[in-house]
Short mmCIF file of C-alpha atoms and ligand atoms in Angstrom, two decimals:
data_model
loop_
_atom_site.label_atom_id
_atom_site.label_comp_id
_atom_site.label_asym_id
_atom_site.label_seq_id
_atom_site.Cartn_x
_atom_site.Cartn_y
_atom_site.Cartn_z
CA MET A 665 -6.04 13.86 0.54
CA ILE A 666 -2.87 12.87 3.03
CA GLU A 667 -1.92 15.25 6.03
CA LEU A 668 0.09 13.75 8.53
CA SER A 669 1.54 16.88 11.72
CA GLY A 670 3.00 16.33 14.69
CA VAL A 671 3.10 12.45 14.96
CA ALA A 672 4.39 10.43 17.13
CA LYS A 673 5.33 7.11 17.46
CA SER A 674 7.10 4.63 20.30
CA PHE A 675 7.01 1.03 20.68
CA THR A 676 6.70 -1.03 24.27
CA LEU A 677 8.74 -4.16 24.87
CA TYR A 678 6.74 -6.28 26.65
CA ASN A 679 9.35 -8.76 26.95
CA GLN A 680 11.66 -5.88 28.33
CA GLY A 681 9.55 -4.91 31.28
CA GLY A 682 7.78 -2.27 29.27
CA ALA A 683 9.99 -0.43 28.09
CA ALA A 684 9.14 2.38 25.90
CA ILE A 685 11.49 3.08 22.97
CA PRO A 686 10.61 6.03 21.18
CA VAL A 687 11.28 6.13 17.43
CA MET A 688 10.20 9.03 16.02
CA ALA A 689 8.66 12.07 17.29
CA GLY A 690 7.21 15.64 15.12
CA ALA A 691 6.16 13.98 11.99
CA ALA A 692 4.74 15.68 9.53
CA LEU A 693 3.65 15.50 5.29
CA SER A 694 0.84 16.08 2.82
CA VAL A 695 0.16 14.35 -0.08
CA ALA A 696 -1.91 16.29 -2.31
CA PRO A 697 -4.39 14.87 -4.96
CA GLY A 698 -2.39 13.69 -7.85
CA GLU A 699 0.55 13.68 -6.65
CA CYS A 700 3.37 10.84 -5.54
CA VAL A 701 5.65 11.41 -2.62
CA ALA A 702 8.50 9.03 -2.02
CA LEU A 703 9.69 7.87 2.01
CA THR A 704 13.45 8.07 1.82
CA GLY A 705 15.73 7.19 4.44
CA ALA A 706 18.19 4.33 5.85
CA SER A 707 17.19 1.40 7.07
CA GLY A 708 15.70 1.19 10.08
CA ALA A 709 15.01 5.47 9.67
CA GLY A 710 10.20 4.72 10.43
CA LYS A 711 9.48 4.77 7.05
CA SER A 712 7.08 1.50 7.03
CA THR A 713 5.82 2.57 10.43
CA LEU A 714 5.01 5.48 8.95
CA MET A 715 3.00 4.20 6.84
CA ARG A 716 1.74 1.43 9.27
CA MET A 717 0.19 4.80 11.25
CA ILE A 718 -1.03 6.24 8.10
CA HIS A 719 -3.15 2.95 7.22
CA GLY A 720 -3.99 2.31 11.30
CA ASN A 721 -2.27 -1.10 11.83
CA TYR A 722 0.39 0.91 14.78
CA LEU A 723 -1.39 3.53 16.71
CA ALA A 724 0.22 6.86 16.97
CA ALA A 725 1.08 8.01 20.49
CA SER A 726 -0.10 11.72 19.45
CA GLY A 727 -0.47 14.00 16.46
CA ARG A 728 -2.78 14.31 13.77
CA ILE A 729 -2.80 11.24 10.81
CA VAL A 730 -6.17 12.48 8.47
CA VAL A 731 -6.96 10.93 5.32
CA GLY A 732 -9.80 11.79 3.31
CA GLY A 733 -10.74 14.11 6.06
CA LEU A 734 -10.89 11.34 8.68
CA ASP A 735 -8.25 11.54 11.48
CA VAL A 736 -6.68 7.85 11.32
CA ALA A 737 -5.24 8.71 14.52
CA ALA A 738 -8.03 9.50 16.76
CA ALA A 739 -10.42 7.13 14.50
CA GLU A 740 -12.82 4.38 15.54
CA PRO A 741 -11.63 0.59 14.13
CA ARG A 742 -14.71 0.37 12.00
CA GLU A 743 -14.56 3.82 10.28
CA ILE A 744 -10.70 3.04 9.59
CA LEU A 745 -12.22 -0.20 7.71
CA ALA A 746 -15.08 1.69 5.83
CA LEU A 747 -11.33 4.35 4.83
CA ARG A 748 -9.57 0.71 3.75
CA ARG A 749 -12.92 -0.12 1.17
CA HIS A 750 -13.37 2.85 0.02
CA VAL A 751 -10.41 5.84 0.57
CA LEU A 752 -6.92 4.50 1.20
CA GLY A 753 -5.14 1.85 -0.35
CA TYR A 754 -2.50 0.19 0.13
CA VAL A 755 -0.12 -2.47 -1.60
CA SER A 756 1.97 -3.87 1.16
CA GLN A 757 5.39 -5.75 0.24
CA PHE A 758 4.14 -9.33 0.36
CA LEU A 759 0.41 -10.50 -0.68
CA ARG A 760 -1.94 -12.12 1.98
CA VAL A 761 -4.95 -14.19 1.48
CA VAL A 762 -7.48 -16.16 2.36
CA PRO A 763 -6.21 -19.92 0.91
CA ARG A 764 -8.56 -21.18 -1.52
CA VAL A 765 -9.66 -18.47 -2.60
CA PRO A 766 -9.16 -18.31 -7.05
CA THR A 767 -6.47 -15.56 -7.82
CA LEU A 768 -9.04 -13.83 -10.56
CA ASP A 769 -11.59 -13.61 -6.89
CA VAL A 770 -8.99 -11.94 -5.10
CA VAL A 771 -8.34 -9.15 -6.84
CA ALA A 772 -12.09 -8.68 -7.65
CA GLU A 773 -12.69 -8.83 -3.72
CA PRO A 774 -12.17 -4.97 -3.64
CA LEU A 775 -14.18 -3.88 -6.33
CA LEU A 776 -17.06 -6.15 -5.08
CA ALA A 777 -16.67 -4.48 -1.50
CA VAL A 778 -17.27 -1.09 -2.75
CA GLY A 779 -20.60 -2.53 -4.69
CA VAL A 780 -19.25 -2.71 -8.15
CA PRO A 781 -20.89 -5.66 -9.85
CA VAL A 782 -19.91 -9.14 -10.09
CA GLU A 783 -19.35 -9.10 -14.15
CA ALA A 784 -17.76 -5.73 -13.92
CA ALA A 785 -15.64 -6.56 -11.27
CA ARG A 786 -14.26 -10.14 -12.74
CA ASP A 787 -13.40 -8.58 -16.09
CA ARG A 788 -11.26 -5.43 -14.75
CA ALA A 789 -9.34 -8.12 -12.46
CA ALA A 790 -9.13 -10.45 -15.52
CA ALA A 791 -8.02 -7.03 -17.43
CA LEU A 792 -5.45 -6.30 -14.51
CA LEU A 793 -4.04 -9.84 -14.58
CA ALA A 794 -3.95 -9.57 -18.29
CA ARG A 795 -1.40 -6.78 -18.26
CA LEU A 796 0.51 -7.86 -15.42
CA ASN A 797 1.03 -10.95 -17.32
CA ILE A 798 0.03 -13.69 -14.89
CA PRO A 799 -1.10 -16.26 -17.46
CA ARG A 800 -4.53 -17.20 -17.99
CA PRO A 801 -4.62 -20.55 -16.55
CA LEU A 802 -3.19 -19.55 -13.03
CA TRP A 803 -6.42 -17.15 -12.83
CA ASP A 804 -8.46 -19.86 -10.96
CA LEU A 805 -5.78 -20.92 -8.64
CA SER A 806 -4.95 -19.55 -5.24
CA PRO A 807 -2.07 -17.28 -5.56
CA THR A 808 -0.42 -19.26 -2.67
CA THR A 809 1.45 -21.22 -4.38
CA PHE A 810 2.70 -18.56 -6.85
CA SER A 811 6.33 -17.05 -7.56
CA GLY A 812 7.67 -14.40 -5.40
CA GLY A 813 7.37 -11.88 -8.54
CA GLU A 814 3.80 -13.21 -9.74
CA GLN A 815 2.48 -12.90 -6.02
CA GLN A 816 3.83 -9.53 -6.51
CA ARG A 817 1.87 -8.70 -9.29
CA VAL A 818 -0.86 -9.79 -8.09
CA ASN A 819 -0.87 -7.80 -5.00
CA ILE A 820 -0.73 -4.98 -7.45
CA ALA A 821 -3.34 -5.55 -9.65
CA ARG A 822 -5.91 -6.18 -6.40
CA GLY A 823 -4.18 -2.67 -4.99
CA PHE A 824 -4.90 -1.03 -8.45
CA ALA A 825 -8.29 -2.59 -8.72
CA HIS A 826 -10.40 0.29 -7.41
CA ASP A 827 -9.75 3.26 -8.09
CA TYR A 828 -8.71 4.53 -4.57
CA PRO A 829 -8.35 7.82 -3.88
CA ALA A 830 -5.40 7.40 -1.95
CA LEU A 831 -2.58 4.36 -2.46
CA LEU A 832 0.24 4.01 0.04
CA LEU A 833 2.75 1.93 -1.97
CA ASP A 834 5.65 -0.30 -0.08
CA GLU A 835 8.06 -1.24 -3.18
CA PRO A 836 5.76 -1.86 -6.01
CA THR A 837 8.48 -2.48 -8.02
CA ALA A 838 11.16 -4.68 -5.97
CA SER A 839 12.09 -8.28 -7.43
CA LEU A 840 9.72 -7.22 -10.95
CA ASP A 841 11.17 -7.63 -14.83
CA PRO A 842 11.98 -4.89 -16.67
CA GLY A 843 8.46 -5.64 -19.01
CA ASN A 844 6.19 -6.34 -15.34
CA ARG A 845 7.80 -2.77 -13.62
CA GLU A 846 7.16 -0.87 -16.54
CA VAL A 847 3.68 -2.20 -16.66
CA VAL A 848 3.68 -1.09 -12.74
CA LEU A 849 5.02 2.35 -13.02
CA GLU A 850 2.57 2.98 -16.10
CA LEU A 851 -0.11 2.34 -13.27
CA ILE A 852 1.25 4.48 -10.93
CA GLU A 853 1.23 7.09 -13.69
CA ALA A 854 -2.65 5.87 -13.95
CA ALA A 855 -3.78 6.52 -10.80
CA LYS A 856 -1.55 9.71 -10.54
CA ALA A 857 -3.75 11.17 -13.38
CA ARG A 858 -6.80 10.39 -12.54
CA GLY A 859 -6.22 12.60 -8.95
CA ALA A 860 -5.02 9.99 -6.90
CA ALA A 861 -2.50 11.27 -3.24
CA ILE A 862 0.22 8.14 -3.74
CA LEU A 863 2.93 7.40 -1.11
CA GLY A 864 5.67 5.26 -1.66
CA ILE A 865 8.34 3.67 -0.54
CA PHE A 866 10.60 2.55 -3.79
CA HIS A 867 14.37 1.90 -3.19
CA ASP A 868 14.12 1.60 -7.16
CA ALA A 869 16.08 4.96 -8.15
CA GLY A 870 14.93 4.94 -11.35
CA ALA A 871 11.35 3.80 -10.15
CA ARG A 872 11.33 6.94 -7.93
CA ALA A 873 13.06 9.74 -10.18
CA ARG A 874 10.35 8.75 -12.58
CA VAL A 875 6.52 8.60 -10.84
CA CYS A 876 7.54 10.48 -7.93
CA ASP A 877 7.41 14.37 -7.04
CA ARG A 878 8.83 15.00 -4.15
CA GLU A 879 10.43 12.89 -1.25
CA VAL A 880 10.49 13.33 2.56
CA ASP A 881 13.28 11.94 4.24
CA VAL A 882 11.73 10.40 7.40
CA SER A 883 15.78 10.31 8.81
CA ALA A 884 14.64 14.26 9.92
CA PHE A 885 11.61 13.07 12.32
CA ALA A 886 13.57 9.76 13.78
CA VAL A 887 14.76 9.67 17.64
CA ALA A 888 17.20 8.61 19.23
CA PRO A 889 16.36 6.17 21.16
N1 ATP B 59 6.83 -4.20 15.93
C1 ATP B 59 8.01 -2.82 16.28
N2 ATP B 59 7.95 -3.22 17.81
C2 ATP B 59 9.39 -2.85 18.30
N3 ATP B 59 10.91 -2.03 17.42
C3 ATP B 59 9.95 -1.72 16.20
C4 ATP B 59 8.46 -2.53 15.64
N4 ATP B 59 8.65 -2.18 14.19
C5 ATP B 59 9.82 -1.17 14.50
N5 ATP B 59 10.13 -0.80 15.17
C6 ATP B 59 11.45 -0.29 15.29
O1 ATP B 59 10.90 1.15 14.60
C7 ATP B 59 12.25 1.21 13.78
C8 ATP B 59 12.29 2.11 12.20
O2 ATP B 59 11.53 1.34 11.67
P1 ATP B 59 10.84 0.78 10.05
O3 ATP B 59 10.79 -0.92 10.26
O4 ATP B 59 9.93 1.20 10.42
O5 ATP B 59 12.36 1.17 9.18
P2 ATP B 59 12.34 1.46 7.94
O6 ATP B 59 13.20 3.14 7.36
O7 ATP B 59 10.93 0.91 6.73
O8 ATP B 59 13.03 0.27 7.69
P3 ATP B 59 13.64 -0.79 6.08
O9 ATP B 59 14.46 0.27 5.05
O10 ATP B 59 14.70 -1.26 6.13
O11 ATP B 59 12.60 -1.42 5.76
C9 ATP B 59 13.40 0.45 13.67
O12 ATP B 59 14.31 0.65 15.10
C10 ATP B 59 12.80 -0.88 14.03
O13 ATP B 59 13.74 -1.89 14.81
#
């Protein structure tokens, strides 16, 4: 479902005469449907950079990044947007939303984007918000003023609303209390059981051991600057 081969990345430092700093070369990994793979490696090894390349935010210098049959490294922007809408979900560490949109709509939006009727989308969003213990009075408010943990749970509800065939998870259990951490781990297990291919960064070793089938150490792909 997710297949990387020969992926390289360098950052161009425009404020330093356009110097190119290579950070990664020869990155390769694959994630099959129903599998959860953890990206590991020390801070700065390139875990987030690799996730951003798979999501199409960072452009790879070379190599292939195939998600659901589309090579993200060579795709047109509109193809990447369609991939994100239908195939590839991404739970980033921080919630980024349009201000003033109510929480229930923030969570229902990915479902509406793939054509789910409004009532069904809102029912699914409500069920996820309830499961993640977001108090009912907050559902009609924008999440922009919520606490860090509440925002993270809204972000997770949004990321799990549509049954994406592939999912990227950036520290999905960070800073959650034990009860909500358990809910998130159950959501990940359920996504695997329905056949989602999941790639994640988990600093929470217990969570990683429980839901991940394998680990890929990105230090192996790092290039010394
Ligand atoms: N936009 C950027 N411009 C320049 N260098 C960058 C950029 N993004 C990342 N880097 C560099 O690429 C390397 C990999 O960073 P990355 O954030 O991917 O590491 P990480 O493994 O996710 O680290 P952490 O666990 O601390 O989040 C680092 O040396 C970082 O400084």
